[in-house]
mmCIF file of C-alpha atoms in Angstrom:
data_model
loop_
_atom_site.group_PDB
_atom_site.id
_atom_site.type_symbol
_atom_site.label_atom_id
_atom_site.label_comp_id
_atom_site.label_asym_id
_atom_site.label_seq_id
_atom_site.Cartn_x
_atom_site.Cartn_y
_atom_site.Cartn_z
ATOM 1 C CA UNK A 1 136.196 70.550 147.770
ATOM 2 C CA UNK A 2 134.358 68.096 145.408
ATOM 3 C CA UNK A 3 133.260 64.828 146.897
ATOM 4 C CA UNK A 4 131.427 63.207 144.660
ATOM 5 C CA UNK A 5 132.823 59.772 144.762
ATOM 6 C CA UNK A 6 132.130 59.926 148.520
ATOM 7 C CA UNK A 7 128.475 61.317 148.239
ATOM 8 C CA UNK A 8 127.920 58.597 145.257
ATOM 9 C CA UNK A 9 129.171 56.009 147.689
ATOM 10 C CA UNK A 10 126.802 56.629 150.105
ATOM 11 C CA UNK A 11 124.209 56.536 147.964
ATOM 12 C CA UNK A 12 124.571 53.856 146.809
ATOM 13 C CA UNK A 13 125.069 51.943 150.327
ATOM 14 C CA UNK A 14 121.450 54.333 151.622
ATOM 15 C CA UNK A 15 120.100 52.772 149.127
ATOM 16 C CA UNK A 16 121.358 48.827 149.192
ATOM 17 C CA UNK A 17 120.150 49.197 152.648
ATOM 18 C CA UNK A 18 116.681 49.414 151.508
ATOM 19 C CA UNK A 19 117.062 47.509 148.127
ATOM 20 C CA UNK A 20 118.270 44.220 149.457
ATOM 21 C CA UNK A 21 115.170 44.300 152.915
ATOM 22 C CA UNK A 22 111.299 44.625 151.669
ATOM 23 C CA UNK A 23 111.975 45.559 147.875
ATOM 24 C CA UNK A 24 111.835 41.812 146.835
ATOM 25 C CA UNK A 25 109.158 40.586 148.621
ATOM 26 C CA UNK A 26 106.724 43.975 147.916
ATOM 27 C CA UNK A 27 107.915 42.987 143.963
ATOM 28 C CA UNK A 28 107.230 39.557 144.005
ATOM 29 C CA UNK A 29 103.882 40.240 145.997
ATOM 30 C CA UNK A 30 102.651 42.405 143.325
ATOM 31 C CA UNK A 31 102.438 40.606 140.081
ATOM 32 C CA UNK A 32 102.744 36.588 139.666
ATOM 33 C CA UNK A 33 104.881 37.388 136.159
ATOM 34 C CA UNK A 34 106.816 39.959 134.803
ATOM 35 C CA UNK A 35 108.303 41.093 138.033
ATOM 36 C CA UNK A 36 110.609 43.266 135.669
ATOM 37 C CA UNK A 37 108.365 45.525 134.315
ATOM 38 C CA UNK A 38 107.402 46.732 138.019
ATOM 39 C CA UNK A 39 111.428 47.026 138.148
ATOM 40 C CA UNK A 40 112.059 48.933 135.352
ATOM 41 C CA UNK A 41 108.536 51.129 136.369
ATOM 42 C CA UNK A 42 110.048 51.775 139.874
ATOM 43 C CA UNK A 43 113.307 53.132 137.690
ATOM 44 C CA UNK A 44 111.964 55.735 135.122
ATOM 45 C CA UNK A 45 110.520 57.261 138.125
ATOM 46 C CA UNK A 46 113.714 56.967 140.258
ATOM 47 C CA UNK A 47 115.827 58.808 137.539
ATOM 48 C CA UNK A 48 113.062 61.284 136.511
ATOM 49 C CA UNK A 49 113.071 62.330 140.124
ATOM 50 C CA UNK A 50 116.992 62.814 140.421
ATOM 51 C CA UNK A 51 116.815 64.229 137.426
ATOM 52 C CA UNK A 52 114.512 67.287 138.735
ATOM 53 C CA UNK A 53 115.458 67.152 142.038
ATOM 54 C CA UNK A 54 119.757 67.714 141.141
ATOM 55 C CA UNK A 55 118.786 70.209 138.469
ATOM 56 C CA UNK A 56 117.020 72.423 141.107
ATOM 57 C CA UNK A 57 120.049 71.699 143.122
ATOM 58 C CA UNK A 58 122.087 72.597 140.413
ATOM 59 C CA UNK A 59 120.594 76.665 140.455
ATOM 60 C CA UNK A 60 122.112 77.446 143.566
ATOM 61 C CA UNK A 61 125.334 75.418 144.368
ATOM 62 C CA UNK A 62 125.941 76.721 147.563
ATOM 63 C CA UNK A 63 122.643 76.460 149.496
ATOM 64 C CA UNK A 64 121.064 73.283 150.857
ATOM 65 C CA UNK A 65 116.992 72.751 150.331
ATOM 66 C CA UNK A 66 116.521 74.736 153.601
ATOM 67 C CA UNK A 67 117.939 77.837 151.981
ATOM 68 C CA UNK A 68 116.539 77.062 148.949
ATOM 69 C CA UNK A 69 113.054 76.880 150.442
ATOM 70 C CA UNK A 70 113.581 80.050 153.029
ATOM 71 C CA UNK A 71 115.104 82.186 150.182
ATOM 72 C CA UNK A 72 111.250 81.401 148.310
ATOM 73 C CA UNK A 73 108.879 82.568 151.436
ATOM 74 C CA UNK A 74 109.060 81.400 155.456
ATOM 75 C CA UNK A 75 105.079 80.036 154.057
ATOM 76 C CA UNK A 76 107.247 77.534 151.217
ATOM 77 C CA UNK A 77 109.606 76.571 153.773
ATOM 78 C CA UNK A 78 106.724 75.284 156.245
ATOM 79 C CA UNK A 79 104.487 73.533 153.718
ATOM 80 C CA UNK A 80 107.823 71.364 152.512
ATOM 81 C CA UNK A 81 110.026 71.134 155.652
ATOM 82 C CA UNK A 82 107.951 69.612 158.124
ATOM 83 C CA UNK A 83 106.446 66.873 155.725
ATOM 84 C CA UNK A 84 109.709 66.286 154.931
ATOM 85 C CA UNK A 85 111.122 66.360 158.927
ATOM 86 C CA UNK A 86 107.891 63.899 159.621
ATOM 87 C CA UNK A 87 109.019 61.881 156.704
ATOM 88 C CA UNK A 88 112.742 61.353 158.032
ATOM 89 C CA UNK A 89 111.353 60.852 161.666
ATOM 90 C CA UNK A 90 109.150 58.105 160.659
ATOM 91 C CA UNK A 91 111.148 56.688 158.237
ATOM 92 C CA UNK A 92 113.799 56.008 160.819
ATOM 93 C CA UNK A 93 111.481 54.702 163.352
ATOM 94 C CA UNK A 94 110.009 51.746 160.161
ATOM 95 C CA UNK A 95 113.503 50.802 159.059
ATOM 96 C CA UNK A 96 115.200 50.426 162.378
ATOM 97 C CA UNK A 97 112.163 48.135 163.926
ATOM 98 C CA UNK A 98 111.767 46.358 160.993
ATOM 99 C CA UNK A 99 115.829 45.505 160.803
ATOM 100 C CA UNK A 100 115.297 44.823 164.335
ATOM 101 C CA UNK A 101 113.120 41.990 163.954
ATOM 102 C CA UNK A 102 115.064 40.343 161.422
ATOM 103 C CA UNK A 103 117.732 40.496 163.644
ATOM 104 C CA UNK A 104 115.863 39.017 166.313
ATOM 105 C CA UNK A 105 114.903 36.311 164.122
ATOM 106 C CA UNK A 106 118.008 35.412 162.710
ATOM 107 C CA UNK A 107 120.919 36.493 165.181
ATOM 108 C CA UNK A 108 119.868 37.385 168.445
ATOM 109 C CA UNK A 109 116.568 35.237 169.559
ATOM 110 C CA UNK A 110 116.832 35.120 173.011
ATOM 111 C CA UNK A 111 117.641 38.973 173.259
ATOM 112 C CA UNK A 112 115.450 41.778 174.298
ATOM 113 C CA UNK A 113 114.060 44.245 171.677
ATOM 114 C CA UNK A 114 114.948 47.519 173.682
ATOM 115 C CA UNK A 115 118.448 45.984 173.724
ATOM 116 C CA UNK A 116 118.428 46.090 169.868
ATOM 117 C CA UNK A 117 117.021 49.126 169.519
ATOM 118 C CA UNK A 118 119.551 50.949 172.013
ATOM 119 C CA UNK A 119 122.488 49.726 170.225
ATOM 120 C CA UNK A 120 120.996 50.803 166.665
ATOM 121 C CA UNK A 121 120.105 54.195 167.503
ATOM 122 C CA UNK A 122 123.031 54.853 169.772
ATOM 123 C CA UNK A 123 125.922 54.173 167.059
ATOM 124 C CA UNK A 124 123.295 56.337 164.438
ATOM 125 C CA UNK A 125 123.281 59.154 166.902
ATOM 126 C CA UNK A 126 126.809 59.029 167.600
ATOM 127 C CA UNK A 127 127.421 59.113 163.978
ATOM 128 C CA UNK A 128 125.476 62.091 163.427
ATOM 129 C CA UNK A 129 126.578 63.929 166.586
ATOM 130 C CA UNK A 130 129.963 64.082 164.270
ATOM 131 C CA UNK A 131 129.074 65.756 161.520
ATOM 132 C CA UNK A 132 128.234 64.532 157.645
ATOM 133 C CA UNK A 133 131.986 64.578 156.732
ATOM 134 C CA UNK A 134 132.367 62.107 159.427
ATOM 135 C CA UNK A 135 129.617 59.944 158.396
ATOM 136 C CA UNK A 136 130.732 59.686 154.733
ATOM 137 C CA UNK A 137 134.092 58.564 155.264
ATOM 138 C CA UNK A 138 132.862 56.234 157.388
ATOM 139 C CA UNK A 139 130.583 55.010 154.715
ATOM 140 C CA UNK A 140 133.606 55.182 152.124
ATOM 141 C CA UNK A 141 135.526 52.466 154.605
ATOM 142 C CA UNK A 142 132.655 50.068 155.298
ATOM 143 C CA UNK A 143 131.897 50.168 151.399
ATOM 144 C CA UNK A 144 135.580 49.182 150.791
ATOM 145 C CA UNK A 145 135.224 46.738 153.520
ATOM 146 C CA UNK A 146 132.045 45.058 152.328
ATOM 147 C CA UNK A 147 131.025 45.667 148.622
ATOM 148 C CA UNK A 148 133.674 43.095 147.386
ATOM 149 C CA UNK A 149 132.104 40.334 149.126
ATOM 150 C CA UNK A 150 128.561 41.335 148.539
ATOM 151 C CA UNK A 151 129.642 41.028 144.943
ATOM 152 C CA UNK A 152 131.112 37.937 145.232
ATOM 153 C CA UNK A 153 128.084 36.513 147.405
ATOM 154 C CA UNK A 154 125.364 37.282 144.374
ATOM 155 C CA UNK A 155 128.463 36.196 141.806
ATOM 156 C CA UNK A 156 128.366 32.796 143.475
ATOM 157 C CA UNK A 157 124.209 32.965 144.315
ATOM 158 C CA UNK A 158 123.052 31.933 140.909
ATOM 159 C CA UNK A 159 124.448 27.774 141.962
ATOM 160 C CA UNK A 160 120.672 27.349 142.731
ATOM 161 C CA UNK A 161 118.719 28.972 140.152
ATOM 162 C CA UNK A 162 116.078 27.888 137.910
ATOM 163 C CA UNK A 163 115.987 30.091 134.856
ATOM 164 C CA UNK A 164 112.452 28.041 133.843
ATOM 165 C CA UNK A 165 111.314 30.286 136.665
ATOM 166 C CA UNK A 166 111.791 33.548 134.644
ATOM 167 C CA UNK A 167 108.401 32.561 132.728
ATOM 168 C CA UNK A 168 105.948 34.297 131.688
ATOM 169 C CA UNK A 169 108.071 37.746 130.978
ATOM 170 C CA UNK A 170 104.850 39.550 130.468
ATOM 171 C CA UNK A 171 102.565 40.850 132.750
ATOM 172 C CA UNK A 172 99.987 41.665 129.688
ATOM 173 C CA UNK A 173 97.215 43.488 132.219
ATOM 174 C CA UNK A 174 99.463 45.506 134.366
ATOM 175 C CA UNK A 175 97.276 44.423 137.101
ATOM 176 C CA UNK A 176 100.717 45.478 139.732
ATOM 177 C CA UNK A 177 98.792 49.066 139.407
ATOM 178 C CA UNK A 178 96.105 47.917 141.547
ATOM 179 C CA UNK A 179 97.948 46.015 143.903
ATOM 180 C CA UNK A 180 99.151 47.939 146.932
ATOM 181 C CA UNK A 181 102.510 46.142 147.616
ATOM 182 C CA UNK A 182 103.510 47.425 144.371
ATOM 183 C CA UNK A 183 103.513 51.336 145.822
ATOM 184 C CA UNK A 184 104.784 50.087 148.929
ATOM 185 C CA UNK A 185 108.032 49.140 147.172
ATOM 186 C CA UNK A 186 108.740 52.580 146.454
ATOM 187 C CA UNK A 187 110.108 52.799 149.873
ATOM 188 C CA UNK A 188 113.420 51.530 147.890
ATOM 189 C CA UNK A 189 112.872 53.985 144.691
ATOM 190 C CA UNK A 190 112.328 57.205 146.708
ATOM 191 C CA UNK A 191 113.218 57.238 150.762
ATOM 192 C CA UNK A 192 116.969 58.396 150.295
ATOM 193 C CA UNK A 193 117.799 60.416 147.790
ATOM 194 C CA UNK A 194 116.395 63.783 149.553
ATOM 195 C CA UNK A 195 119.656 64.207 151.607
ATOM 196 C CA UNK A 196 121.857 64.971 148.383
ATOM 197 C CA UNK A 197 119.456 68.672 149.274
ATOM 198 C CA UNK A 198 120.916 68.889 152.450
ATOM 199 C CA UNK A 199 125.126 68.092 152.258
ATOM 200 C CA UNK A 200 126.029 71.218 150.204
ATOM 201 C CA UNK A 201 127.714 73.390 150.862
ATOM 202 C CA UNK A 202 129.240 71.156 153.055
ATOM 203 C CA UNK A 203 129.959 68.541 150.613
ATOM 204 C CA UNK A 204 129.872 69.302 146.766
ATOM 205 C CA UNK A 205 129.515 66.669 144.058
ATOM 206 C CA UNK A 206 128.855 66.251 140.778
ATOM 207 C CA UNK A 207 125.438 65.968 138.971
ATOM 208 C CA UNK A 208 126.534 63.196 136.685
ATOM 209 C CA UNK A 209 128.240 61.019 139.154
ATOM 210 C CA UNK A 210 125.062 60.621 141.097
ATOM 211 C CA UNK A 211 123.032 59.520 138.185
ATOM 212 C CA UNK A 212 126.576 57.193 137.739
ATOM 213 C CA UNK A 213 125.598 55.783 141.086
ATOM 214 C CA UNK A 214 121.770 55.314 140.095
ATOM 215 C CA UNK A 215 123.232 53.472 137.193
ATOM 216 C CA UNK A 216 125.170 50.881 139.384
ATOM 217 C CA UNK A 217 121.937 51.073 141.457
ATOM 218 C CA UNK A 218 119.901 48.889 138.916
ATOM 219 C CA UNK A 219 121.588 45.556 138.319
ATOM 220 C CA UNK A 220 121.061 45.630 142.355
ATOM 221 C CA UNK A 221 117.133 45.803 141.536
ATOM 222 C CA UNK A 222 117.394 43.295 139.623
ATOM 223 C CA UNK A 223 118.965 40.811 141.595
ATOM 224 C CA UNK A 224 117.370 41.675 144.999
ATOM 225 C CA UNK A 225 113.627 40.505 143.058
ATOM 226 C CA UNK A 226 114.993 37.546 140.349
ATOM 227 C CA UNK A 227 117.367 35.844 142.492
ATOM 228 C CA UNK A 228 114.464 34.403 145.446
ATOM 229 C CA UNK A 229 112.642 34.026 142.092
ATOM 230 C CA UNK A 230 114.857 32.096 140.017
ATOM 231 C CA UNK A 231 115.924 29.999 143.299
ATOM 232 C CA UNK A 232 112.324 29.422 144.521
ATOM 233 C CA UNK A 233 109.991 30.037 141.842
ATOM 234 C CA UNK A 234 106.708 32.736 142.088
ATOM 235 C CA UNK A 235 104.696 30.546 144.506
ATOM 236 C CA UNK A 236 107.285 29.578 147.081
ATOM 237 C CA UNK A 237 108.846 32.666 146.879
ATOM 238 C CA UNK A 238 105.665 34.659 147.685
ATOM 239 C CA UNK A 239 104.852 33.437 150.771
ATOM 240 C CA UNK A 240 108.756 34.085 152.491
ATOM 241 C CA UNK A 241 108.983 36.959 154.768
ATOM 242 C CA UNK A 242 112.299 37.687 153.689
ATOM 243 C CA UNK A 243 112.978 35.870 149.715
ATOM 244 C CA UNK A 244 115.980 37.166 149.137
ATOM 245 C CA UNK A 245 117.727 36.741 152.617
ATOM 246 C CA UNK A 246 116.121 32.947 152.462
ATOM 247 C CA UNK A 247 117.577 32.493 148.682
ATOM 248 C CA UNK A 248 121.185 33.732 150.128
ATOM 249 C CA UNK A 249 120.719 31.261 152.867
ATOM 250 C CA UNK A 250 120.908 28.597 150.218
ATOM 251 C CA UNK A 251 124.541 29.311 148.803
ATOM 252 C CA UNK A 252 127.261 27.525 150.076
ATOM 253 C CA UNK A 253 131.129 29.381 149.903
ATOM 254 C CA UNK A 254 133.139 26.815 151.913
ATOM 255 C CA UNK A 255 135.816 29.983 152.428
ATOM 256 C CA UNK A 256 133.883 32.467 153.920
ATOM 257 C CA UNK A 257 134.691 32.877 157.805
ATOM 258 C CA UNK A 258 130.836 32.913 158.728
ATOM 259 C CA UNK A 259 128.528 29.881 159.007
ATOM 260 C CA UNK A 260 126.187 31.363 156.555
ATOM 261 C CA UNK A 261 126.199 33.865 153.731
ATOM 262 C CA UNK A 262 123.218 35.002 155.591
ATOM 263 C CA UNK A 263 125.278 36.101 158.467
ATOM 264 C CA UNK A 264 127.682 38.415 156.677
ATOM 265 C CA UNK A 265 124.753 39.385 154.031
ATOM 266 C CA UNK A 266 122.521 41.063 157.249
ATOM 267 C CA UNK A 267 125.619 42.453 158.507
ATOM 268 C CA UNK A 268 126.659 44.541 155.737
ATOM 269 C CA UNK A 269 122.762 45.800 155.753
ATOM 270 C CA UNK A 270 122.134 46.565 159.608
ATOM 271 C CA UNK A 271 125.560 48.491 159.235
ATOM 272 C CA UNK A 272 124.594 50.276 155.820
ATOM 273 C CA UNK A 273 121.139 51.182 157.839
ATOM 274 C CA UNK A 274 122.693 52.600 160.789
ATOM 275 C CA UNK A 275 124.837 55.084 158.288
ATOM 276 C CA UNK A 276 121.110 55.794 156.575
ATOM 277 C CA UNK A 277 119.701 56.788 160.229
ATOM 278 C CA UNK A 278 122.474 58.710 161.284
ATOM 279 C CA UNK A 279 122.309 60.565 157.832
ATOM 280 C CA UNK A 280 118.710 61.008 158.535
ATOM 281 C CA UNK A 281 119.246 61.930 161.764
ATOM 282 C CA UNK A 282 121.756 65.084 161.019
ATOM 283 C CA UNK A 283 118.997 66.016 157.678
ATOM 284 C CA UNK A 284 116.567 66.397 160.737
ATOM 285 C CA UNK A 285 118.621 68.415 163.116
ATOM 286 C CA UNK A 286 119.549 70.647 160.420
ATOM 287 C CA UNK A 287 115.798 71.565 159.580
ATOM 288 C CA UNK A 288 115.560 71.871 163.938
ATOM 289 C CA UNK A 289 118.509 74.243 163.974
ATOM 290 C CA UNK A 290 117.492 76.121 161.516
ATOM 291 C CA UNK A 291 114.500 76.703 163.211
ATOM 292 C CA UNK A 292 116.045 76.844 167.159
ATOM 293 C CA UNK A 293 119.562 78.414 165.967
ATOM 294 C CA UNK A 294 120.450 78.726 169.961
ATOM 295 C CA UNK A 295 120.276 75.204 171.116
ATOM 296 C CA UNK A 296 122.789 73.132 170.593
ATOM 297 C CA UNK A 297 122.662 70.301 167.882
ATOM 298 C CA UNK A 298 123.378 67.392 170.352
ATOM 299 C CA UNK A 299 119.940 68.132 172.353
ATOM 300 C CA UNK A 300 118.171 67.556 169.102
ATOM 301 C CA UNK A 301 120.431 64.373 168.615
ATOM 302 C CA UNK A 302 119.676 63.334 171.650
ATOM 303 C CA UNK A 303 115.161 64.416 171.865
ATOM 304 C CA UNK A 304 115.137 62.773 168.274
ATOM 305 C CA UNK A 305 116.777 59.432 169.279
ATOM 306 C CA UNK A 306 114.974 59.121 172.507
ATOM 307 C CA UNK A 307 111.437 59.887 170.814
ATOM 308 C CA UNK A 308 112.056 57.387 167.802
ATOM 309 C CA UNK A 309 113.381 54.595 170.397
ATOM 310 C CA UNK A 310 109.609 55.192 172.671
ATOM 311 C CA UNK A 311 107.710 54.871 169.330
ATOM 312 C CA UNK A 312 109.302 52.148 168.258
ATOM 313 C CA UNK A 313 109.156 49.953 171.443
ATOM 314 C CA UNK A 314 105.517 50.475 171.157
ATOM 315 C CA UNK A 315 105.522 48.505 168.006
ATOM 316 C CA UNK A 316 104.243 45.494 169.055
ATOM 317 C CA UNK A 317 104.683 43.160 165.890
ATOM 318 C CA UNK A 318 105.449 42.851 162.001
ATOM 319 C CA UNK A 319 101.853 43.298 161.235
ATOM 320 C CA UNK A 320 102.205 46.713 162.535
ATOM 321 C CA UNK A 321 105.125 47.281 161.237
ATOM 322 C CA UNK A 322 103.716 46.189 157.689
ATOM 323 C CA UNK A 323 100.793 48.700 158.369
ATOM 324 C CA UNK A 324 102.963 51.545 158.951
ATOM 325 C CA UNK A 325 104.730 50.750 155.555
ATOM 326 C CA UNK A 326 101.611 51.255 154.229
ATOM 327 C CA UNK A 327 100.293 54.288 155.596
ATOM 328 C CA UNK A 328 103.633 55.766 155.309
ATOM 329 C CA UNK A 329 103.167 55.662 151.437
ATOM 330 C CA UNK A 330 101.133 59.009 151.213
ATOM 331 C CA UNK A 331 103.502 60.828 152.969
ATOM 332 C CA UNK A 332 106.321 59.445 150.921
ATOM 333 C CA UNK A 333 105.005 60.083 147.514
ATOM 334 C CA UNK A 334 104.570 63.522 148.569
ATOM 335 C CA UNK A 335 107.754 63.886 149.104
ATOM 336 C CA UNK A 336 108.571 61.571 146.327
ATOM 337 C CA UNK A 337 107.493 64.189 144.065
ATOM 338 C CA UNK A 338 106.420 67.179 145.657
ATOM 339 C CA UNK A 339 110.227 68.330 146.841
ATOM 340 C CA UNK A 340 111.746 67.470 143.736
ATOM 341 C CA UNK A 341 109.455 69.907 141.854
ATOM 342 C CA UNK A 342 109.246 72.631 144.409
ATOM 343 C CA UNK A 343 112.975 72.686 144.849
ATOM 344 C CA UNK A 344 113.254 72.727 141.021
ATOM 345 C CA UNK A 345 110.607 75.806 140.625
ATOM 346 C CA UNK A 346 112.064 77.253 144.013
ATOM 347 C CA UNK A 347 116.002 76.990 142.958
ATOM 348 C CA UNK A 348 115.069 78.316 139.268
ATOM 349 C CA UNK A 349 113.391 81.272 140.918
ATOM 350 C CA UNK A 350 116.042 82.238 142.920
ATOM 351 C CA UNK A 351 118.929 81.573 139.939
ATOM 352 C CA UNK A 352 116.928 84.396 137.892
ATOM 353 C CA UNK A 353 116.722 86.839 140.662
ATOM 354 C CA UNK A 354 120.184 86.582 141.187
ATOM 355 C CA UNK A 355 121.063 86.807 137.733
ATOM 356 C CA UNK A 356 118.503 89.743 137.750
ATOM 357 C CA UNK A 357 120.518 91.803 140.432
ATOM 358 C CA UNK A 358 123.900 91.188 138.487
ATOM 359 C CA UNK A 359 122.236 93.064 135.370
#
């Protein structure tokens, strides 16, 4: 059965998660004008790579990446699965302490990381102990439950904008290129669209509706860098931890039943995260079953969860957690580029064999 609109959903909200975080202060960190031309940048290479990476998809519509990659040579399925299985592991482990300490700053002061942790990688485990089908109709309710207000909340969070701040437009020396917050943003272009290679053939979609969804995906870009910009201004906004949380902070809706718009805002991302770890989660017990077909999927769950919640405990600050962003880079513009490509060559290869052995 096609589920497009549910699979475009969900990436959209895997993607929000990340969008609305780090992407706006890596931007503005990079370049002190013409944050736009690292947005649009960040873009071209965001639909180049769904481009390849659903076309590749596309030559075998029943098989996931795994197959893909097996069908190609056990040797092809090693070199691409475990970066990628490394890549999904410590992605998970970045993201969930880094949303941790936001929430420990902003919520829940007085309580205990491990606490935080627990209850993040519990629900994420749970969710993926359930199956995909059961974590994209969950996504499909919170998304009706919370995109109309996040709309609303950017709608109403141009009341303290300066559009002076906009100036210069031009960033005439590109000097973003040499600046290493600029690659660190990717971790918003490229850490979620790899698990449209794992849901078939459990869920099918539609080529076009995803790049539909990467459509919707850029006025989001947008706004996550140029509203802390237009409400702050380059030098103020620069030095904030969190820009665009700290612009949204400044909006007052008199009808909303939180305090702050800040308080809903983080909610509708910690929630959108934990459906991007569970989602993670199941990518990375596929690759483990595939591997160990006789244990059961829920000890993986389970080894998977407890290992990321030791690593991350042993985070000891934001520093850290800044450092990991950054050595995480090399590993995620492999996979950035690298599986798109392979899985293009790989899936072609396998399309004309098959159409070889109907002849």
């Amino acid at each position: 059965m096609d589920r497009s609109w549910q699979v475009v959903v969900m990436y959209i909200m895997t993607h929000l998660s990340l969008i609305f975080f780090l992407y706006p202060r890596n931007i503005i960190a990079s370049s002190n004008e013409g944050h736009w031309m690292l947005i649009v940048v960040g873009l071209i290479i965001h639909f180049i790579i769904i481009t390849v990476y659903t076309k590749g998809l596309n030559y075998c519509p029943n098989k996931d990446i795994i197959s893909i990659y097996l069908g190609v040579g056990k040797g092809v399925a090693v070199l691409f699965l475990l970066p990628i299985t490394v890549f999904f592991i410590a992605i998970s482990i970045i993201t969930v302490r880094a949303y941790s300490e936001i929430i420990l700053i902003t919520f829940l002061s007085k309580t205990p990381l491990w606490s935080i942790l627990t209850l993040l990688f519990l629900v994420s485990a749970y969710l993926a102990s359930k199956g995909v089908e059961v974590i994209f109709r969950t996504g499909v309710l919170i998304a009706c439950l919370f995109f109309p207000l996040i709309i609303l909340i950017f709608c109403s969070s141009f009341q303290n904008t300066d559009w002076h701040y906009a100036f210069p437009i031009m960033n005439k020396q590109f000097s973003f290129f040499t600046n290493s917050s600029f690659y660190v943003s990717f971790f918003a272009i490229g850490g979620s669209f790899l698990f449209l290679g794992f849901i078939q053939p459990f869920l099918t979609f539609q080529r076009k509706k995803i790049f539909l969804g990467a459509i919707i995906l850029i006025p989001c870009y947008i706004l996550a860098v140029y509203i802390p910009l237009l409400t702050f201004g380059q030098n103020t906004a620069s030095t904030l931890m969190y820009p665009l949380v700290m612009a949204l902070d400044t909006v007052e809706l008199n009808w909303l039943m939180f305090d702050r718009v800040t308080s809903f805002f983080l909610l509708s991302l910690i929630t959108f995260t934990m459906l991007f770890i569970s989602l993670f989660l199941w990518n990375t017990v596929r690759i483990f079953n595939t591997c160990f077909p006789s244990i059961k999927p829920i000890y993986f769950i389970l080894s998977i969860t407890i290992f990321n919640f030791i690593i991350s405990l042993l985070i000891p600050d934001w520093d850290t957690i800044e450092k990991l962003f950054v050595w995480n880079s090399f590993l995620r513009f492999f996979v950035m580029f690298a599986v798109p490509i392979s899985v293009y060559f790989c899936g072609k290869r396998l399309w004309r064999e098959g159409n070889i052995g109907k002849i």
